Coordinates of C-alpha atoms in Angstrom, one line a residue:
Chain Q
X1 CA -22.0 -15.6 12.8
X2 CA -22.3 -11.8 12.6
X3 CA -21.4 -10.5 9.2
X4 CA -21.2 -6.9 10.1
X5 CA -18.7 -7.8 12.8
X6 CA -16.7 -9.9 10.4
X7 CA -16.8 -7.1 7.8
X8 CA -15.6 -4.5 10.2
X9 CA -12.8 -6.6 11.7
X10 CA -11.5 -7.2 8.1
X11 CA -11.9 -3.5 7.2
X12 CA -9.9 -2.4 10.2
X13 CA -7.0 -4.6 9.4
X14 CA -7.1 -3.7 5.7
X15 CA -7.1 0.1 6.5
X16 CA -4.2 -0.3 8.9
X17 CA -2.3 -2.4 6.3
X18 CA -2.8 0.3 3.6
X19 CA -1.7 3.0 6.0
X20 CA 1.5 1.2 7.1
X21 CA 3.7 1.6 4.1
X22 CA 6.8 0.2 5.7
X23 CA 5.0 -3.0 6.4
X24 CA 4.2 -3.4 2.8
X25 CA 7.7 -2.5 1.6
X26 CA 9.4 -5.0 3.9
X27 CA 6.8 -7.7 3.1
X28 CA 7.7 -7.3 -0.6
X29 CA 11.4 -6.9 0.0
X30 CA 11.8 -10.2 1.9
X31 CA 10.8 -12.5 -1.0
X32 CA 12.9 -10.5 -3.4
X33 CA 16.0 -11.0 -1.2
X34 CA 15.4 -14.7 -1.0
X35 CA 14.6 -15.1 -4.6
X36 CA 17.4 -13.0 -6.1
X37 CA 20.1 -13.2 -3.5
X38 CA 19.7 -16.7 -2.1
X39 CA 18.1 -18.1 -5.2
X40 CA 20.6 -16.7 -7.7
X41 CA 23.6 -17.8 -5.5
X42 CA 22.2 -21.3 -5.1
X43 CA 21.5 -21.6 -8.9
X44 CA 25.3 -21.7 -9.3
X45 CA 25.4 -24.9 -7.2
X46 CA 22.2 -26.6 -8.4
X47 CA 21.8 -27.2 -12.1
X48 CA 18.4 -27.4 -13.7
X49 CA 16.7 -30.7 -13.3
X50 CA 13.8 -32.0 -15.4
X51 CA 13.5 -28.6 -17.2
X52 CA 13.2 -26.6 -14.0
X53 CA 15.9 -24.2 -12.8
X54 CA 16.5 -23.7 -9.1
X55 CA 15.0 -20.2 -9.1
X56 CA 11.9 -21.6 -10.9
X57 CA 11.9 -24.4 -8.3
X58 CA 11.9 -22.1 -5.3
X59 CA 9.4 -19.6 -6.8
X60 CA 6.3 -21.5 -5.3
X61 CA 8.2 -21.7 -2.0
X62 CA 8.9 -17.9 -2.1
X63 CA 5.1 -17.3 -2.6
X64 CA 4.5 -19.7 0.3
X65 CA 7.0 -17.7 2.4
X66 CA 5.3 -14.4 1.5
X67 CA 2.0 -15.9 2.7
X68 CA 3.5 -17.5 5.8
X69 CA 5.1 -14.3 7.1
X70 CA 2.3 -12.0 6.3
X71 CA -0.5 -14.3 7.5
X72 CA 1.3 -15.1 10.8
X73 CA 2.1 -11.4 11.2
X74 CA -1.5 -10.5 10.6
X75 CA -2.8 -13.1 13.1
X76 CA -0.2 -12.3 15.7
X77 CA -1.6 -8.7 15.8
X78 CA -4.1 -10.3 18.1
X79 CA -1.3 -10.3 20.7
X80 CA -0.8 -6.6 20.1
X81 CA -4.5 -6.0 20.4
X82 CA -4.5 -7.8 23.8
X83 CA -1.5 -5.8 24.9
X84 CA -2.9 -2.5 24.0
X85 CA -6.4 -3.3 25.2
X86 CA -8.3 -3.1 21.9
X87 CA -9.1 -6.8 22.2
X88 CA -11.4 -6.1 25.1
X89 CA -13.5 -3.8 23.0
X90 CA -14.1 -6.8 20.7
X91 CA -14.6 -9.3 23.4
X92 CA -17.3 -7.4 25.3
X93 CA -19.3 -6.9 22.1
X94 CA -22.3 -9.2 21.4
X95 CA -20.3 -11.1 18.8
X96 CA -19.6 -14.8 18.8
X97 CA -16.0 -15.9 19.2
X98 CA -16.2 -17.8 15.9
X99 CA -17.0 -14.5 14.1
X100 CA -13.9 -12.9 15.6
X101 CA -11.7 -15.7 14.5
X102 CA -13.2 -15.8 11.0
X103 CA -12.9 -12.1 10.7
X104 CA -9.2 -12.2 11.7
X105 CA -8.5 -15.1 9.4
X106 CA -10.1 -13.3 6.5
X107 CA -8.1 -10.2 7.2
X108 CA -4.9 -12.3 7.0
X109 CA -6.2 -14.0 3.8
X110 CA -6.8 -10.7 2.0
X111 CA -3.6 -9.0 3.0
X112 CA -1.4 -12.1 2.3
X113 CA -3.1 -12.8 -1.1
X114 CA -2.4 -9.2 -2.2
X115 CA 1.2 -9.6 -1.3
X116 CA 1.5 -13.0 -3.0
X117 CA 0.0 -11.5 -6.2
X118 CA 2.6 -8.8 -6.2
X119 CA 5.4 -11.4 -5.9
X120 CA 3.6 -13.5 -8.5
X121 CA 4.1 -10.7 -11.0
X122 CA 7.8 -11.5 -11.1
X123 CA 7.3 -14.8 -12.9
X124 CA 8.3 -13.6 -16.4
X125 CA 11.7 -12.6 -15.0
X126 CA 12.4 -16.2 -14.0
X127 CA 11.6 -17.6 -17.5
X128 CA 8.3 -19.1 -16.3
X129 CA 5.4 -19.2 -18.7
X130 CA 2.0 -19.1 -17.0
X131 CA -1.3 -19.0 -18.8
X132 CA -4.3 -17.2 -17.4
X133 CA -5.7 -20.4 -16.0
X134 CA -2.5 -21.1 -14.1
X135 CA -2.5 -17.6 -12.8
X136 CA -6.0 -17.9 -11.5
X137 CA -5.1 -21.2 -10.1
X138 CA -2.1 -19.8 -8.2
X139 CA -4.2 -16.9 -6.8
X140 CA -6.9 -19.4 -5.6
X141 CA -4.4 -21.6 -4.0
X142 CA -2.7 -18.6 -2.4
X143 CA -5.9 -17.4 -0.8
X144 CA -6.7 -20.9 0.5
X145 CA -3.2 -21.3 2.0
X146 CA -3.4 -17.7 3.4
X147 CA -6.6 -18.6 5.2
X148 CA -5.2 -21.8 6.7
X149 CA -2.0 -20.2 7.8
X150 CA -3.8 -17.2 9.2
X151 CA -6.1 -19.5 11.2
X152 CA -3.0 -21.3 12.4
X153 CA -1.5 -18.0 13.5
X154 CA -4.7 -17.1 15.5
X155 CA -4.4 -20.4 17.3
X156 CA -0.8 -19.5 18.1
X157 CA -1.8 -16.1 19.3
X158 CA -4.3 -17.4 21.8
X159 CA -1.5 -19.1 23.6
X160 CA 0.6 -16.0 24.0
X161 CA -0.1 -13.0 26.1
X162 CA 2.6 -10.5 25.3
X163 CA 4.6 -9.4 22.3
X164 CA 7.8 -10.6 23.8
X165 CA 6.7 -14.0 22.6
X166 CA 6.8 -12.7 19.0
X167 CA 10.5 -13.5 18.6
X168 CA 9.9 -17.0 20.0
X169 CA 7.1 -17.6 17.5
X170 CA 9.3 -16.3 14.7
X171 CA 12.4 -18.3 15.5
X172 CA 10.9 -21.5 16.7
X173 CA 7.8 -21.8 14.6
X174 CA 7.8 -19.6 11.6
X175 CA 11.4 -20.2 10.4
X176 CA 11.3 -24.0 10.7
X177 CA 7.9 -24.0 9.0
X178 CA 9.5 -22.2 6.1
X179 CA 12.5 -24.4 5.8
X180 CA 10.5 -27.6 6.2
X181 CA 7.8 -26.8 3.7
X182 CA 9.7 -27.9 0.6
X183 CA 10.2 -24.2 -0.3
X184 CA 14.0 -24.4 -0.6
X185 CA 14.6 -28.1 -1.2
X186 CA 12.2 -31.0 -2.1
X187 CA 10.6 -32.8 0.8
X188 CA 11.4 -36.1 -0.9
X189 CA 15.1 -35.5 -0.4
X190 CA 14.8 -34.9 3.3
X191 CA 16.0 -37.4 5.9
X192 CA 13.1 -39.5 7.3
X193 CA 12.7 -37.6 10.6
X194 CA 12.5 -34.2 8.8
X195 CA 10.3 -35.7 6.2
X196 CA 7.9 -36.6 8.9
X197 CA 8.0 -33.1 10.4
X198 CA 7.5 -31.6 6.9
X199 CA 4.3 -33.7 6.5
X200 CA 2.9 -32.2 9.7
X201 CA 3.6 -28.7 8.4
X202 CA 0.5 -27.1 6.9
X203 CA 2.6 -24.9 4.6
X204 CA 4.1 -28.0 2.9
X205 CA 0.8 -28.7 1.2
X206 CA 0.4 -25.1 0.1
X207 CA 3.8 -25.0 -1.5
X208 CA 3.3 -28.3 -3.1
X209 CA 0.0 -27.3 -4.6
X210 CA 1.7 -24.2 -6.0
X211 CA 4.4 -26.3 -7.6
X212 CA 1.7 -28.3 -9.4
X213 CA 0.3 -25.2 -11.0
X214 CA 3.5 -23.3 -11.6
X215 CA 5.7 -26.1 -13.0
X216 CA 3.2 -28.7 -14.0
X217 CA 5.7 -30.5 -16.3
X218 CA 8.5 -30.8 -13.8
X219 CA 9.9 -34.3 -13.3
X220 CA 12.5 -35.8 -11.0
X221 CA 13.5 -34.4 -7.6
X222 CA 12.1 -30.9 -8.4
X223 CA 8.6 -32.2 -9.1
X224 CA 5.8 -31.9 -6.5
X225 CA 5.9 -34.3 -3.6
X226 CA 2.2 -35.1 -3.2
X227 CA -1.0 -35.5 -5.3
X228 CA -2.7 -32.1 -5.8
X229 CA -6.0 -33.4 -4.4
X230 CA -4.1 -34.5 -1.2
X231 CA -2.7 -30.9 -1.0
X232 CA -6.1 -29.2 -1.4
X233 CA -7.8 -31.6 0.9
X234 CA -5.2 -31.0 3.6
X235 CA -5.3 -27.2 3.2
X236 CA -9.1 -27.1 3.4
X237 CA -9.4 -29.5 6.3
X238 CA -6.6 -27.7 8.2
X239 CA -8.4 -24.4 7.7
X240 CA -11.6 -25.7 9.2
X241 CA -9.9 -27.4 12.1
X242 CA -7.8 -24.3 13.0
X243 CA -10.8 -22.0 12.8
X244 CA -12.9 -24.2 15.0
X245 CA -10.2 -24.8 17.6
X246 CA -9.3 -21.1 17.5
X247 CA -12.9 -20.2 18.1
X248 CA -13.0 -22.6 21.1
X249 CA -9.7 -21.3 22.4
X250 CA -11.1 -17.8 22.3
X251 CA -14.3 -18.9 24.0
X252 CA -12.3 -20.4 26.9
X253 CA -10.6 -17.0 27.3
X254 CA -13.9 -15.2 27.7
Chain U
X1 CA -37.1 -1.0 39.0
X2 CA -33.7 -2.7 39.6
X3 CA -31.7 -2.8 36.4
X4 CA -28.8 -4.7 38.0
X5 CA -29.4 -7.5 40.5
X6 CA -26.5 -9.3 42.1
X7 CA -27.3 -12.3 44.4
X8 CA -24.7 -13.9 46.6
X9 CA -21.9 -13.5 44.1
X10 CA -18.7 -15.4 44.7
X11 CA -15.6 -15.5 42.6
X12 CA -12.5 -17.4 43.5
X13 CA -9.1 -17.5 41.7
X14 CA -7.4 -20.5 43.0
X15 CA -7.4 -20.0 46.8
X16 CA -7.9 -16.2 46.5
X17 CA -11.5 -15.2 47.0
X18 CA -11.8 -11.9 45.0
X19 CA -15.5 -11.5 45.5
X20 CA -17.1 -13.0 48.6
X21 CA -20.9 -13.4 48.8
X22 CA -21.8 -10.0 47.4
X23 CA -25.4 -8.9 46.9
X24 CA -26.9 -5.6 45.8
X25 CA -29.4 -4.0 43.4
X26 CA -29.0 -0.9 41.3
X27 CA -32.1 1.2 40.4
X28 CA -32.7 2.3 36.8
X29 CA -31.6 5.8 35.9
X30 CA -29.3 6.3 38.9
X31 CA -25.5 6.8 39.2
X32 CA -24.3 3.9 41.3
X33 CA -20.8 4.2 42.9
X34 CA -18.8 1.1 43.6
X35 CA -16.0 2.1 45.9
X36 CA -13.2 0.1 47.4
X37 CA -9.4 0.1 47.7
X38 CA -7.3 -1.7 45.1
X39 CA -7.8 -5.4 45.0
X40 CA -11.1 -5.1 46.8
X41 CA -13.0 -7.0 44.1
X42 CA -14.4 -4.1 42.0
X43 CA -13.0 -5.0 38.7
X44 CA -13.7 -8.7 39.2
X45 CA -17.4 -7.8 39.9
X46 CA -17.6 -5.6 36.8
X47 CA -16.1 -8.4 34.7
X48 CA -18.7 -10.8 35.9
X49 CA -21.5 -8.3 35.2
X50 CA -20.1 -7.8 31.7
X51 CA -20.1 -11.5 31.1
X52 CA -16.3 -11.6 30.7
X53 CA -15.9 -13.9 33.7
X54 CA -18.2 -16.5 35.0
X55 CA -18.8 -16.5 38.8
X56 CA -17.8 -19.4 41.0
X57 CA -21.3 -19.2 42.5
X58 CA -24.2 -16.8 42.9
X59 CA -26.0 -15.0 40.1
X60 CA -26.0 -11.6 38.5
X61 CA -28.7 -10.1 36.2
X62 CA -28.6 -7.1 33.9
X63 CA -32.0 -5.9 32.7
X64 CA -33.3 -9.4 33.6
X65 CA -30.7 -11.3 31.7
X66 CA -28.5 -13.8 33.5
X67 CA -24.9 -12.6 33.1
X68 CA -23.5 -16.2 33.2
X69 CA -26.0 -17.7 30.7
X70 CA -27.3 -15.0 28.4
X71 CA -24.0 -13.3 27.6
X72 CA -25.1 -12.0 24.2
X73 CA -28.2 -10.2 25.6
X74 CA -26.2 -8.9 28.5
X75 CA -23.5 -7.6 26.2
X76 CA -26.1 -5.8 24.0
X77 CA -27.5 -4.0 27.1
X78 CA -24.2 -2.7 28.4
X79 CA -21.5 -0.2 27.5
X80 CA -18.1 -0.3 29.2
X81 CA -15.3 2.2 29.7
X82 CA -12.4 0.2 31.1
X83 CA -9.6 1.5 33.3
X84 CA -7.1 1.3 30.5
X85 CA -7.9 2.7 27.1
X86 CA -9.3 0.2 24.6
X87 CA -9.2 2.5 21.6
X88 CA -7.3 1.6 18.4
X89 CA -4.7 4.4 18.4
X90 CA -3.9 3.9 14.7
X91 CA -7.5 4.6 13.7
X92 CA -9.2 8.0 13.7
X93 CA -11.8 8.8 16.3
X94 CA -14.6 8.4 13.7
X95 CA -13.2 5.0 12.6
X96 CA -13.1 3.8 16.2
X97 CA -16.8 4.7 16.6
X98 CA -17.8 3.2 13.3
X99 CA -16.0 0.0 14.2
X100 CA -18.1 -0.1 17.4
X101 CA -21.4 0.6 15.5
X102 CA -20.7 -2.3 13.1
X103 CA -19.7 -4.6 15.9
X104 CA -22.9 -3.9 17.7
X105 CA -24.9 -4.3 14.5
X106 CA -26.3 -0.8 14.5
X107 CA -28.6 -0.4 11.5
X108 CA -27.0 0.9 8.4
X109 CA -29.4 3.9 8.1
X110 CA -28.6 4.9 11.7
X111 CA -24.8 4.2 11.8
X112 CA -23.3 7.5 10.6
X113 CA -25.8 9.6 12.4
X114 CA -25.2 8.0 15.7
X115 CA -21.4 8.3 15.3
X116 CA -21.7 12.0 14.4
X117 CA -24.1 12.7 17.3
X118 CA -21.8 10.9 19.7
X119 CA -18.8 12.9 18.4
X120 CA -20.7 16.1 18.8
X121 CA -21.9 15.2 22.3
X122 CA -18.3 14.8 23.5
X123 CA -17.2 17.9 21.6
X124 CA -14.8 15.9 19.3
X125 CA -16.6 16.3 16.0
X126 CA -14.1 18.8 14.8
X127 CA -11.3 16.4 15.3
X128 CA -13.0 13.2 14.1
X129 CA -10.4 12.6 11.4
X130 CA -7.4 12.7 13.7
X131 CA -5.7 9.5 14.6
X132 CA -6.5 8.7 18.3
X133 CA -2.8 8.6 19.1
X134 CA -2.8 12.3 18.7
X135 CA -5.5 12.7 21.4
X136 CA -4.9 13.8 25.0
X137 CA -5.8 11.5 27.9
X138 CA -9.0 13.5 28.6
X139 CA -10.1 13.4 24.9
X140 CA -9.5 9.6 24.7
X141 CA -11.6 9.0 27.8
X142 CA -14.4 11.2 26.4
X143 CA -14.2 9.3 23.1
X144 CA -14.5 6.0 25.0
X145 CA -17.6 7.2 26.9
X146 CA -19.1 8.3 23.5
X147 CA -18.3 5.0 22.0
X148 CA -19.9 3.1 24.9
X149 CA -23.2 4.9 24.3
X150 CA -23.4 4.3 20.5
X151 CA -25.4 1.1 20.8
X152 CA -27.8 2.7 23.3
X153 CA -27.0 0.5 26.3
X154 CA -29.2 0.3 29.4
X155 CA -26.2 0.3 31.7
X156 CA -22.9 2.1 31.2
X157 CA -19.9 0.8 33.3
X158 CA -17.2 3.3 34.1
X159 CA -14.2 1.7 35.7
X160 CA -12.0 4.5 37.2
X161 CA -13.1 6.9 34.4
X162 CA -10.9 9.7 35.6
X163 CA -7.8 7.8 36.5
X164 CA -4.6 9.5 35.2
X165 CA -6.4 12.7 34.0
X166 CA -5.5 16.2 35.0
X167 CA -7.9 18.0 37.4
X168 CA -9.4 20.1 34.6
X169 CA -10.2 17.1 32.4
X170 CA -11.6 15.3 35.4
X171 CA -13.9 18.2 36.2
X172 CA -15.1 18.3 32.5
X173 CA -15.6 14.6 32.4
X174 CA -17.7 14.6 35.6
X175 CA -19.9 17.4 34.4
X176 CA -20.6 15.3 31.4
X177 CA -21.1 12.0 33.2
X178 CA -23.7 13.4 35.5
X179 CA -25.7 14.5 32.5
X180 CA -25.8 11.0 31.0
X181 CA -28.7 9.4 32.9
X182 CA -31.0 12.2 31.8
X183 CA -29.8 12.7 28.3
X184 CA -29.2 9.1 27.3
X185 CA -31.6 7.3 29.5
X186 CA -28.8 5.1 30.9
X187 CA -27.9 3.8 34.3
X188 CA -24.3 4.5 35.4
X189 CA -22.3 1.9 37.3
X190 CA -18.9 3.4 38.2
X191 CA -15.9 2.8 40.4
X192 CA -13.5 5.6 41.4
X193 CA -10.6 6.3 43.7
X194 CA -11.5 9.9 44.0
X195 CA -13.9 10.2 46.9
X196 CA -15.0 13.7 46.1
X197 CA -16.2 12.3 42.7
X198 CA -18.3 9.7 44.4
X199 CA -20.4 12.6 45.8
X200 CA -22.4 12.7 42.5
X201 CA -23.6 9.1 43.1
X202 CA -27.2 8.7 44.2
X203 CA -26.2 5.4 45.7
X204 CA -22.9 3.9 46.9
X205 CA -21.7 0.4 47.9
X206 CA -18.4 0.2 49.7
X207 CA -16.5 -3.1 49.1
X208 CA -13.4 -4.3 50.9
X209 CA -11.8 -7.7 50.8
X210 CA -14.5 -8.9 48.5
X211 CA -17.4 -8.0 50.8
X212 CA -19.8 -5.1 50.8
X213 CA -19.3 -3.3 54.1
X214 CA -21.6 -0.3 53.6
X215 CA -24.5 0.8 51.4
X216 CA -26.4 4.1 51.1
X217 CA -26.4 7.6 49.7
X218 CA -23.3 9.8 50.3
X219 CA -25.3 11.6 53.0
X220 CA -26.3 8.4 54.7
X221 CA -22.8 7.1 54.6
X222 CA -21.4 10.2 56.2
X223 CA -23.6 9.7 59.2
X224 CA -21.4 6.7 60.0
X225 CA -18.5 8.9 60.9
X226 CA -20.7 11.2 63.1
X227 CA -21.6 14.8 62.6
X228 CA -19.9 17.9 61.5
X229 CA -17.0 19.6 63.3
X230 CA -17.0 23.4 63.9
X231 CA -13.7 25.1 64.5
X232 CA -13.8 28.5 66.1
X233 CA -11.4 31.2 67.2
X234 CA -12.5 33.8 69.8
X235 CA -10.9 36.6 71.8
X236 CA -11.1 34.4 75.0
X237 CA -11.3 30.7 74.2
X238 CA -11.6 29.5 77.8
X239 CA -14.6 31.7 78.5
X240 CA -16.2 30.8 75.2
X241 CA -15.9 27.1 75.9
X242 CA -17.8 27.6 79.1
X243 CA -20.5 29.6 77.3
X244 CA -20.9 27.0 74.6
X245 CA -21.3 24.2 77.1
X246 CA -23.8 26.2 79.2
X247 CA -26.0 27.8 76.5
X248 CA -25.8 25.3 73.6
X249 CA -25.4 22.2 75.7
X250 CA -22.7 20.9 73.3
X251 CA -19.4 19.3 74.2
X252 CA -16.5 21.7 73.2
X253 CA -12.9 22.0 74.0
X254 CA -10.0 24.3 73.3
X255 CA -6.8 23.1 71.7
X256 CA -4.0 24.9 70.0
X257 CA -5.7 28.3 70.1
X258 CA -8.8 26.9 68.5
X259 CA -12.1 25.6 69.9
X260 CA -13.6 22.5 68.3
X261 CA -17.0 21.0 68.7
X262 CA -18.9 18.1 67.1
X263 CA -22.6 18.6 66.2
X264 CA -25.1 16.8 64.0
X265 CA -26.1 19.9 62.0
X266 CA -23.1 22.1 61.9
X267 CA -24.6 24.7 59.5
X268 CA -27.6 25.3 61.7
X269 CA -25.5 25.5 64.7
X270 CA -23.3 28.4 63.6
X271 CA -25.9 31.3 63.8
X272 CA -26.8 30.2 67.4
X273 CA -23.1 30.1 68.2
X274 CA -22.5 33.6 67.0
X275 CA -25.6 34.9 68.8
X276 CA -24.3 33.4 72.0
X277 CA -20.7 34.6 71.8
X278 CA -21.3 37.9 70.0
X279 CA -18.3 40.1 69.2
X280 CA -15.8 37.7 70.8
X281 CA -15.9 35.5 67.6
X282 CA -12.8 35.9 65.4
X283 CA -13.4 33.1 62.9
X284 CA -15.6 30.1 62.3
X285 CA -14.9 27.1 60.2
X286 CA -17.2 24.2 59.5
X287 CA -15.8 20.8 58.5
X288 CA -18.2 18.2 57.1
X289 CA -17.2 14.6 57.0
X290 CA -16.1 13.5 53.5
X291 CA -16.5 10.1 52.0
X292 CA -12.9 9.7 52.5
X293 CA -13.5 9.8 56.3
X294 CA -16.2 7.2 55.8
X295 CA -13.8 5.1 54.0
X296 CA -11.1 5.5 56.5
X297 CA -13.5 4.5 59.3
X298 CA -14.9 1.5 57.5
X299 CA -11.8 0.0 56.0
X300 CA -9.1 1.4 58.2
X301 CA -7.3 2.7 55.1
X302 CA -7.5 5.7 52.9
X303 CA -8.9 4.8 49.5
X304 CA -6.1 6.5 47.6
X305 CA -3.3 4.5 49.0
X306 CA -2.7 3.1 45.6
X307 CA 0.4 1.2 46.4
X308 CA -0.9 -0.5 49.5
X309 CA 1.1 -3.6 49.5
X310 CA -1.5 -6.1 50.7
X311 CA -4.0 -5.5 48.0
X312 CA -1.4 -5.3 45.3
X313 CA -0.3 -8.8 46.3
X314 CA -3.9 -10.0 45.8
X315 CA -4.0 -8.4 42.4
X316 CA -0.7 -10.0 41.4
X317 CA -1.9 -13.4 42.6
X318 CA -5.1 -13.0 40.6
X319 CA -3.2 -12.0 37.5
X320 CA -0.8 -14.9 37.9
X321 CA -3.7 -17.3 38.3
X322 CA -5.4 -16.0 35.2
X323 CA -2.2 -16.4 33.2
X324 CA -1.8 -20.0 34.3
X325 CA -5.4 -20.8 33.5
X326 CA -6.0 -19.0 30.3

């Protein structure tokens, strides 16, 4: 792996992210809308269970959504790079395909984690009490989830050539991933077929791990669905698998 | 010494043979021109040489490295300016070059200096902090050439470097490209549609339908179409034709108020012509064969027929094939 190349791929994405204010604004606005418009409305229907209000329940899911959108968006920029030619500049360089994939995945990780941290700062408004250890835990989980989703996004991007495919990815992959991640309703309450799909969804384990750290005392339907070690194990192994397959997929292109 | 060696290269996309048994060598420090109509196999050959595509059969070497097997060493030894721009328009010129310097692992102590030198070399230092999207087509192309040189490659590939540029930017770019071999110790491998631009090449290969159909310097290639043509107007064309045939022993004929004659060395022929015909000469015009004539003779089509339907179909097919198999 070439560290200078990884560094500069990350630096480029970061610089562009900082320059593009509108992207940051919409990235922060989306979770707010879900949390305060959808969440507040739904709170009227769903009464607190096991000491957790509905808004508190969806907070980990909203963090997951922030990560999902920004990681996929960041990785999908590979399609833009292909369309506008910049990808060629990277592909003709003496850099291994694995370094390119790792660089892109780290870019998504950093950008998504920053956004997740901004959303995380809302927790006092929801009546949540998080200690410093919980906060550190949330940030660590967020960065791990960001990495795995970014790597997943890269894998997606290798299959698509033009940005027309962007709306296909958004409607048929990203939105279902969000709804079937346990973000808005517990996985354990889903019908069997959807439960099965949710278990294949990498985001499910990220959201679940966040639930463990944000509402550790929750019981009943709003409690986490899996053991936290299962969550972390799945996140880490999916990251490795996605990066390696992504690297291979890039190699084949070359 | 041959810096590029290509031996019996073949590349097939499905049942389309884009490159068909091509062999050639390029000498170090020269400007090599690779000419051919659209869809002739130029870009495919470049992609194989740049280790972006693997050949179906045959071998290609750059500076002794096998393009199919030692892609990392090959990529270190080459710089490329593609037909379509590959700059990041949302970054500044300097950032684009720094990106390249990191990507090619240029030493930390050298990085900024090389970027600055490159920007100065292409006269863009004053605008290094502008976003590339504010640049004109000519500036972008110059910046790309500068970027291609940052890692000190042995060979610089230029694929249609002046395509889409206005005449003045083209002229500027050429002036600058012809300086490169001396100033940067680099071999230039280029393709172009503009035949007058190919005149700067020390060596040319003409490719059509995936095969090399002619090789040589521009002068050598022009001999293929025969010699120069002299056009001449005199007070009495009929008498003059007789004189020319008798004294100079050259075939000449009058048509449309003008006499025309083919000779091998047109420029040397003119003084003799004037001595023979004296005051009777009204005007003399010498036309030398252009590479375009060479091209026309070899391939039966003018190189600039960009929309020639046959070759476009091949391009489409290759694209469709690559989409299916990538």
